[in-house]
Short mmCIF file of C-alpha atoms in Angstrom, two decimals:
data_model
loop_
_atom_site.label_atom_id
_atom_site.label_comp_id
_atom_site.label_asym_id
_atom_site.label_seq_id
_atom_site.Cartn_x
_atom_site.Cartn_y
_atom_site.Cartn_z
CA MET S 1 -72.26 33.34 36.19
CA GLY S 2 -69.40 33.74 38.63
CA ILE S 3 -68.39 30.15 38.05
CA LEU S 4 -68.22 30.76 34.29
CA LEU S 5 -66.01 33.82 34.70
CA GLY S 6 -63.72 31.83 36.98
CA LEU S 7 -63.33 29.04 34.42
CA LEU S 8 -62.52 31.55 31.66
CA LEU S 9 -59.87 33.22 33.84
CA LEU S 10 -58.32 29.84 34.73
CA GLY S 11 -58.18 28.84 31.06
CA HIS S 12 -56.50 32.13 30.17
CA LEU S 13 -53.87 31.63 32.85
CA THR S 14 -53.23 28.07 31.66
CA VAL S 15 -52.74 29.19 28.05
CA ASP S 16 -50.52 32.04 29.22
CA THR S 17 -48.37 29.66 31.26
CA TYR S 18 -48.14 26.63 29.00
CA GLY S 19 -49.05 27.94 25.54
CA ARG S 20 -46.35 30.62 25.12
CA PRO S 21 -42.55 30.41 24.64
CA ILE S 22 -40.40 30.22 27.77
CA LEU S 23 -36.82 31.54 27.89
CA GLU S 24 -34.10 29.34 29.35
CA VAL S 25 -31.14 31.29 30.80
CA PRO S 26 -28.63 30.15 33.48
CA GLU S 27 -28.31 32.12 36.68
CA SER S 28 -24.59 32.84 36.22
CA VAL S 29 -21.74 32.24 33.80
CA THR S 30 -17.98 32.49 34.45
CA GLY S 31 -15.62 33.57 31.70
CA PRO S 32 -11.79 33.78 31.56
CA TRP S 33 -10.11 37.13 31.51
CA LYS S 34 -8.89 37.98 27.99
CA GLY S 35 -10.85 34.95 26.81
CA ASP S 36 -14.27 34.27 25.27
CA VAL S 37 -17.60 33.43 26.88
CA ASN S 38 -21.09 32.37 25.80
CA LEU S 39 -24.22 33.58 27.61
CA PRO S 40 -26.97 31.03 26.73
CA CYS S 41 -30.53 32.17 25.97
CA THR S 42 -32.86 29.71 24.24
CA TYR S 43 -36.54 28.86 23.84
CA ASP S 44 -38.69 26.27 22.08
CA PRO S 45 -40.39 27.75 19.00
CA LEU S 46 -44.18 27.38 18.99
CA GLN S 47 -46.47 27.26 15.98
CA GLY S 48 -48.14 30.61 15.39
CA TYR S 49 -45.57 32.61 17.41
CA THR S 50 -43.23 34.75 15.35
CA GLN S 51 -40.08 36.31 16.78
CA VAL S 52 -40.07 40.04 16.00
CA LEU S 53 -37.52 41.54 18.42
CA VAL S 54 -34.44 40.45 20.40
CA LYS S 55 -32.62 42.59 22.95
CA TRP S 56 -29.61 42.17 25.18
CA LEU S 57 -29.21 44.64 28.02
CA VAL S 58 -26.47 45.14 30.61
CA GLN S 59 -26.86 46.63 34.06
CA ARG S 60 -24.95 49.91 34.37
CA GLY S 61 -25.63 51.51 37.72
CA SER S 62 -29.34 51.35 38.49
CA ASP S 63 -30.68 51.24 34.94
CA PRO S 64 -30.13 48.61 32.24
CA VAL S 65 -28.56 49.73 28.94
CA THR S 66 -29.32 48.09 25.61
CA ILE S 67 -26.15 46.80 23.96
CA PHE S 68 -27.73 44.71 21.17
CA LEU S 69 -30.94 44.94 19.14
CA ARG S 70 -32.29 42.61 16.43
CA ASP S 71 -35.37 43.63 14.47
CA SER S 72 -36.72 43.36 10.93
CA SER S 73 -33.88 45.57 9.63
CA GLY S 74 -31.07 43.37 11.04
CA ASP S 75 -28.60 43.32 13.94
CA HIS S 76 -27.47 46.50 15.66
CA ILE S 77 -24.76 46.92 18.35
CA GLN S 78 -25.75 49.90 20.49
CA GLN S 79 -22.51 50.47 22.43
CA ALA S 80 -19.08 51.24 20.92
CA LYS S 81 -17.43 49.28 23.74
CA TYR S 82 -18.78 46.03 22.25
CA GLN S 83 -18.01 46.68 18.60
CA GLY S 84 -16.17 43.65 17.18
CA ARG S 85 -16.55 41.73 20.43
CA LEU S 86 -20.26 40.85 20.48
CA HIS S 87 -22.25 38.37 18.43
CA VAL S 88 -25.75 36.86 18.84
CA SER S 89 -26.73 33.50 17.39
CA HIS S 90 -29.30 33.40 14.59
CA LYS S 91 -28.76 30.19 12.60
CA VAL S 92 -30.71 27.89 14.95
CA PRO S 93 -34.39 28.81 15.58
CA GLY S 94 -34.95 29.54 19.26
CA ASP S 95 -31.25 30.25 20.00
CA VAL S 96 -30.40 33.92 20.72
CA SER S 97 -27.34 33.34 22.91
CA LEU S 98 -24.76 36.12 23.33
CA GLN S 99 -21.05 35.58 22.65
CA LEU S 100 -18.44 37.97 24.06
CA SER S 101 -14.75 37.84 23.17
CA THR S 102 -11.63 39.32 24.82
CA LEU S 103 -13.30 39.70 28.19
CA GLU S 104 -12.26 42.58 30.38
CA MET S 105 -12.70 42.77 34.12
CA ASP S 106 -15.30 45.55 33.80
CA ASP S 107 -17.49 43.24 31.69
CA ARG S 108 -18.65 41.70 34.95
CA SER S 109 -22.35 42.55 35.36
CA HIS S 110 -25.94 41.32 35.02
CA TYR S 111 -27.11 40.75 31.46
CA THR S 112 -30.77 40.55 30.41
CA CYS S 113 -32.07 38.52 27.45
CA GLU S 114 -35.40 39.89 26.14
CA VAL S 115 -37.45 38.40 23.27
CA THR S 116 -40.71 39.66 21.74
CA TRP S 117 -43.09 37.46 19.71
CA GLN S 118 -46.22 38.14 17.71
CA THR S 119 -49.09 35.83 18.68
CA PRO S 120 -51.60 34.22 16.30
CA ASP S 121 -54.26 36.77 17.30
CA GLY S 122 -51.95 39.70 16.34
CA ASN S 123 -50.83 40.66 19.84
CA GLN S 124 -47.25 40.71 21.14
CA VAL S 125 -45.74 38.74 23.99
CA VAL S 126 -42.49 39.77 25.74
CA ARG S 127 -40.29 37.52 27.88
CA ASP S 128 -36.97 38.33 29.59
CA LYS S 129 -34.46 36.57 31.83
CA ILE S 130 -31.37 37.84 33.72
CA THR S 131 -27.98 36.10 34.05
CA GLU S 132 -24.82 37.14 35.87
CA LEU S 133 -21.45 37.24 34.10
CA ARG S 134 -18.36 36.67 36.21
CA VAL S 135 -14.88 37.34 34.86
CA GLN S 136 -11.83 35.88 36.52
CA LYS S 137 -8.18 35.46 35.76
CA LEU S 138 -7.37 31.79 35.21
CA SER S 139 -3.91 30.35 35.58
CA VAL S 140 -2.62 28.31 32.69
CA SER S 141 -2.95 24.56 32.73
CA LYS S 142 -0.22 22.04 31.97
CA PRO S 143 0.54 22.37 28.24
CA THR S 144 0.27 19.44 25.88
CA VAL S 145 2.45 18.75 22.83
CA THR S 146 0.91 17.54 19.59
CA THR S 147 2.10 17.15 16.03
CA GLY S 148 0.29 18.17 12.88
CA SER S 149 1.26 14.99 10.99
CA GLY S 150 -0.06 11.47 10.86
CA TYR S 151 3.49 10.14 11.25
CA GLY S 152 3.56 11.01 14.95
CA PHE S 153 6.92 11.92 16.40
CA THR S 154 8.95 9.72 14.00
CA VAL S 155 9.11 11.31 10.56
CA PRO S 156 11.19 10.85 7.37
CA GLN S 157 13.93 13.29 6.51
CA GLY S 158 12.91 16.24 4.33
CA MET S 159 9.32 16.42 5.59
CA ARG S 160 7.75 19.71 6.69
CA ILE S 161 6.34 19.18 10.19
CA SER S 162 5.45 21.19 13.28
CA LEU S 163 5.18 20.53 17.02
CA GLN S 164 2.38 22.45 18.74
CA CYS S 165 2.24 23.48 22.41
CA GLN S 166 -1.27 24.18 23.79
CA ALA S 167 -2.45 25.32 27.23
CA ARG S 168 -5.70 26.63 28.70
CA GLY S 169 -5.99 29.78 30.76
CA SER S 170 -6.42 33.52 30.62
CA PRO S 171 -4.55 34.98 27.69
CA PRO S 172 -2.09 36.20 26.80
CA ILE S 173 -0.10 33.02 27.25
CA SER S 174 3.59 32.95 26.39
CA TYR S 175 5.26 29.75 25.14
CA ILE S 176 8.90 28.64 25.01
CA TRP S 177 10.37 25.54 23.35
CA TYR S 178 13.44 23.75 24.71
CA LYS S 179 15.67 20.95 23.45
CA GLN S 180 17.41 18.76 26.00
CA GLN S 181 21.17 18.21 25.89
CA THR S 182 23.34 15.24 26.81
CA ASN S 183 25.65 14.98 29.82
CA ASN S 184 23.10 16.77 32.05
CA GLN S 185 23.64 20.10 30.34
CA GLU S 186 21.07 22.90 30.43
CA PRO S 187 18.34 22.66 27.81
CA ILE S 188 18.67 24.95 24.79
CA LYS S 189 15.92 27.45 24.01
CA VAL S 190 14.92 26.88 20.37
CA ALA S 191 11.72 28.94 19.92
CA THR S 192 9.41 31.40 21.71
CA LEU S 193 6.20 30.54 19.87
CA SER S 194 3.46 28.01 20.48
CA THR S 195 4.40 26.17 17.24
CA LEU S 196 7.85 24.72 16.59
CA LEU S 197 8.25 24.37 12.83
CA PHE S 198 10.77 22.18 10.97
CA LYS S 199 11.01 23.09 7.26
CA PRO S 200 12.22 20.61 6.37
CA ALA S 201 13.17 18.20 9.13
CA VAL S 202 16.76 16.88 9.08
CA ILE S 203 18.45 14.14 11.06
CA ALA S 204 20.18 16.73 13.27
CA ASP S 205 16.73 17.86 14.54
CA SER S 206 16.24 14.54 16.33
CA GLY S 207 16.15 14.85 20.09
CA SER S 208 14.00 15.34 23.20
CA TYR S 209 11.81 18.46 23.33
CA PHE S 210 9.44 20.10 25.82
CA CYS S 211 7.59 23.42 26.05
CA THR S 212 6.54 25.79 28.82
CA ALA S 213 3.44 28.01 29.12
CA LYS S 214 2.96 31.04 31.36
CA GLY S 215 -0.04 33.38 31.75
CA GLN S 216 -0.83 36.53 33.68
CA VAL S 217 -1.89 34.45 36.66
CA GLY S 218 -0.15 31.48 38.20
CA SER S 219 3.25 29.92 37.70
CA GLU S 220 4.95 28.63 34.58
CA GLN S 221 3.82 25.17 33.48
CA HIS S 222 5.97 22.50 31.77
CA SER S 223 4.82 19.91 29.27
CA ASP S 224 5.95 16.30 29.15
CA ILE S 225 9.16 15.51 27.26
CA VAL S 226 8.60 14.12 23.77
CA LYS S 227 11.21 12.25 21.74
CA PHE S 228 11.32 13.57 18.18
CA VAL S 229 13.09 11.28 15.67
CA VAL S 230 13.99 12.12 12.05
CA LYS S 231 15.02 9.08 10.00
CA ASP S 232 16.83 8.81 6.70
CA SER S 233 14.25 8.39 3.93
CA SER S 234 16.18 5.57 2.21
CA LYS S 235 16.63 3.60 5.44
CA LEU S 236 13.00 4.12 6.36
CA LEU S 237 11.91 2.79 2.95
CA LYS S 238 14.26 -0.20 3.25
CA THR S 239 12.90 -1.00 6.69
CA LYS S 240 9.32 -0.96 5.39
CA THR S 241 10.32 -3.20 2.45
CA GLU S 242 12.04 -5.80 4.64
CA ALA S 243 9.37 -5.70 7.33
CA PRO S 244 6.92 -8.27 5.84
CA THR S 245 9.40 -11.18 6.05
CA THR S 246 12.26 -12.04 8.36
CA MET S 247 13.41 -15.31 6.70
CA THR S 248 14.18 -16.18 3.10
CA TYR S 249 13.68 -19.60 1.55
CA PRO S 250 15.93 -19.96 -1.53
CA LEU S 251 14.69 -22.06 -4.43
CA LYS S 252 17.40 -23.63 -6.63
CA ALA S 253 16.99 -24.64 -10.29
CA THR S 254 19.89 -26.23 -12.21
CA SER S 255 20.12 -25.63 -15.93
CA THR S 256 20.08 -28.76 -18.16
CA VAL S 257 22.48 -27.23 -20.71
CA LYS S 258 25.48 -27.09 -18.45
CA GLN S 259 25.71 -28.78 -15.11
CA SER S 260 28.18 -26.20 -13.76
CA TRP S 261 25.51 -23.48 -13.92
CA ASP S 262 23.55 -23.32 -10.68
CA TRP S 263 21.01 -20.49 -10.52
CA THR S 264 19.67 -19.55 -7.09
CA THR S 265 16.60 -17.31 -6.85
CA ASP S 266 15.38 -15.81 -3.58
CA MET S 267 11.74 -15.36 -2.60
CA ASP S 268 11.55 -11.80 -3.85
CA GLY S 269 12.56 -12.74 -7.40
CA TYR S 270 14.83 -9.75 -7.72
CA LEU S 271 18.30 -11.39 -7.59
CA GLY S 272 19.88 -14.31 -9.43
CA GLU S 273 23.29 -15.65 -8.37
CA THR S 274 25.58 -18.14 -10.16
CA SER S 275 27.75 -20.71 -8.52
CA ALA S 276 30.86 -19.17 -10.11
CA GLY S 277 31.25 -16.98 -7.07
CA PRO S 278 29.32 -14.99 -4.46
CA GLY S 279 28.33 -11.42 -5.09
CA LYS S 280 27.90 -11.87 -8.88
CA SER S 281 24.21 -11.37 -9.33
CA LEU S 282 22.08 -10.01 -12.13
CA PRO S 283 18.54 -8.71 -12.02
CA VAL S 284 15.90 -10.79 -13.75
CA PHE S 285 15.16 -8.10 -16.31
CA ALA S 286 18.88 -8.05 -17.29
CA ILE S 287 18.87 -11.83 -17.82
CA ILE S 288 15.72 -11.57 -19.94
CA LEU S 289 17.30 -8.77 -21.98
CA ILE S 290 20.45 -10.83 -22.65
CA ILE S 291 18.42 -13.86 -23.73
CA SER S 292 16.30 -11.69 -26.02
CA LEU S 293 19.42 -10.20 -27.65
CA CYS S 294 20.92 -13.67 -28.19
CA CYS S 295 17.72 -14.89 -29.85
CA MET S 296 17.67 -11.86 -32.11
CA VAL S 297 21.30 -12.48 -33.19
CA VAL S 298 20.59 -16.18 -33.96
CA PHE S 299 17.49 -15.35 -36.03
CA THR S 300 19.36 -12.61 -37.88
CA MET S 301 22.29 -14.93 -38.81
CA ALA S 302 19.90 -17.66 -39.97
CA TYR S 303 18.00 -15.19 -42.12
CA ILE S 304 21.22 -13.87 -43.73
CA MET S 305 22.48 -17.41 -44.53
CA LEU S 306 19.13 -18.38 -46.04
CA CYS S 307 19.11 -15.29 -48.24
CA ARG S 308 22.67 -15.95 -49.49
CA LYS S 309 21.88 -19.59 -50.32
CA THR S 310 18.77 -18.57 -52.26
CA SER S 311 20.68 -15.94 -54.28
CA GLN S 312 23.43 -18.45 -55.21
CA GLN S 313 20.88 -20.99 -56.49
CA GLU S 314 19.21 -18.37 -58.63
CA HIS S 315 22.61 -17.33 -60.12
CA VAL S 316 23.57 -20.92 -61.07
CA TYR S 317 20.19 -21.51 -62.70
CA GLU S 318 20.58 -18.38 -64.83
CA ALA S 319 24.12 -19.37 -65.92
CA ALA S 320 23.03 -22.89 -66.89
CA SER S 321 19.93 -21.88 -68.74
CA GLY S 322 21.44 -18.99 -70.66
CA CYS S 323 22.09 -19.29 -74.53
CA SER S 324 24.99 -17.63 -76.34
CA SER S 325 25.11 -16.78 -80.03
CA ASP S 326 27.68 -15.11 -82.18
CA GLU S 327 25.09 -13.70 -84.43
CA PRO S 328 23.93 -10.21 -83.66
CA THR S 329 20.47 -9.72 -82.40
CA SER S 330 18.03 -9.26 -85.17
CA GLN S 331 16.46 -5.85 -85.35
CA ASN S 332 13.24 -7.45 -86.61
CA LEU S 333 10.59 -7.20 -83.94
CA GLY S 334 8.69 -10.15 -85.39
CA ASN S 335 8.40 -13.48 -83.68
CA ASN S 336 10.97 -16.14 -84.78
CA TYR S 337 10.00 -19.55 -83.52
CA SER S 338 12.20 -22.64 -83.96
CA ASP S 339 11.68 -26.26 -82.96
CA GLU S 340 15.42 -26.88 -82.65
CA PRO S 341 16.95 -26.59 -79.23
CA CYS S 342 19.42 -23.88 -78.53
CA ILE S 343 22.95 -25.28 -79.15
CA GLY S 344 25.82 -23.67 -77.38
CA GLN S 345 29.24 -23.00 -78.91
CA GLU S 346 30.93 -25.90 -77.06
CA TYR S 347 28.33 -28.35 -78.31
CA GLN S 348 28.97 -27.25 -81.94
CA ILE S 349 32.75 -27.79 -81.60
CA ILE S 350 32.30 -31.26 -80.18
CA ALA S 351 29.89 -32.18 -82.95
CA GLN S 352 32.36 -30.94 -85.56
CA ILE S 353 35.19 -33.04 -84.12
CA ASN S 354 33.01 -36.16 -84.11
CA GLY S 355 32.15 -35.54 -87.77
CA ASN S 356 35.79 -35.20 -88.79
CA TYR S 357 36.65 -38.42 -86.96
CA ALA S 358 33.93 -40.30 -88.80
CA ARG S 359 35.20 -39.10 -92.15
CA LEU S 360 38.72 -40.20 -91.29
CA LEU S 361 37.45 -43.68 -90.52
CA ASP S 362 35.75 -43.86 -93.89
CA THR S 363 38.99 -42.97 -95.74
CA VAL S 364 41.31 -45.62 -94.13
CA PRO S 365 42.69 -48.18 -96.78
CA LEU S 366 41.75 -51.79 -96.59
CA ASP S 367 45.35 -52.87 -96.18
CA TYR S 368 45.63 -50.90 -93.05
CA GLU S 369 42.49 -52.47 -91.75
CA PHE S 370 43.81 -55.95 -92.53
CA LEU S 371 47.07 -55.29 -90.84
CA ALA S 372 45.32 -53.99 -87.87
CA THR S 373 43.21 -57.11 -87.74
CA GLU S 374 46.22 -59.42 -87.93
CA GLY S 375 48.01 -57.53 -85.28
CA LYS S 376 45.11 -58.03 -82.97
CA SER S 377 45.03 -61.73 -83.65
CA VAL S 378 48.74 -62.12 -82.99
CA CYS S 379 48.36 -60.51 -79.72
#
């Protein structure tokens, strides 16, 4: 019987040790003065164990004071001192870490993370762990200079760009921007903010810049010097256009119409130059436009000449085929058909003259005919 009770007690201790959630909290955490800090508190969720209560307590004197409470009704900050400065994680299951912002020196203390779960049998299990928060004033580190553009420190003119100076340490941290001068002159102070903004950047902004950072603790720190260059947009575009090739290979084609025309085209196909003299070049689209206009003029002239020739032929045909008559047009609307061809006025006159001549021949005396015959024989 005693052995059985011992086995039951050992099994209970084993379940209590290995079958329940275990909090993981570091022994101490150091945060920067005027900065932010995270106090970790995590556990591995177990099936059947439901989180019902989360508390964060801080040691004030001999007794701990609750500063945060999470229950079924939500999150509650218990001390006015932490309003707006305290937040507890809730998005990740098993993570109830505490975040504090704008640390003060009197925030140094021991903090307790306490979690309560409901077990599968309806009971509650409570676990807590203590961590120490240390607050110290940190001197600023060497600042670094970055730019918020993908161009780097060489940008085209007219672009809106900023140079950013960043340093680590206890805030507040003050920043100053300087621009170096030539001839070993003292640098010029250009801004007293962490961000140096150019809106927009002009060529005169080109130069060497650096920034300084200073906190409540430690000495002033200087960044490395950066060379900021602002280039003319047109020159930058021209440089990018000419970058793919460094040599040109001209191809010459001589026109077969006139041997004195010698067209030279470069690899880009944008310029055409005649042998009449250097510097006289036309774009390809201009040459195509001129050729198109010439073709249009030639087709237009040919069309006009063809139309005029056709109209003249039609006019001559009408004049030749027309019939004239002295008689007035009959008012009778009936059809008058005739097999005789239409005889013009000139044809009638000629026919009349031929008839008169025939009659004259018939009336000539015989003596006259004889004499005429003799005369012919004598000759």
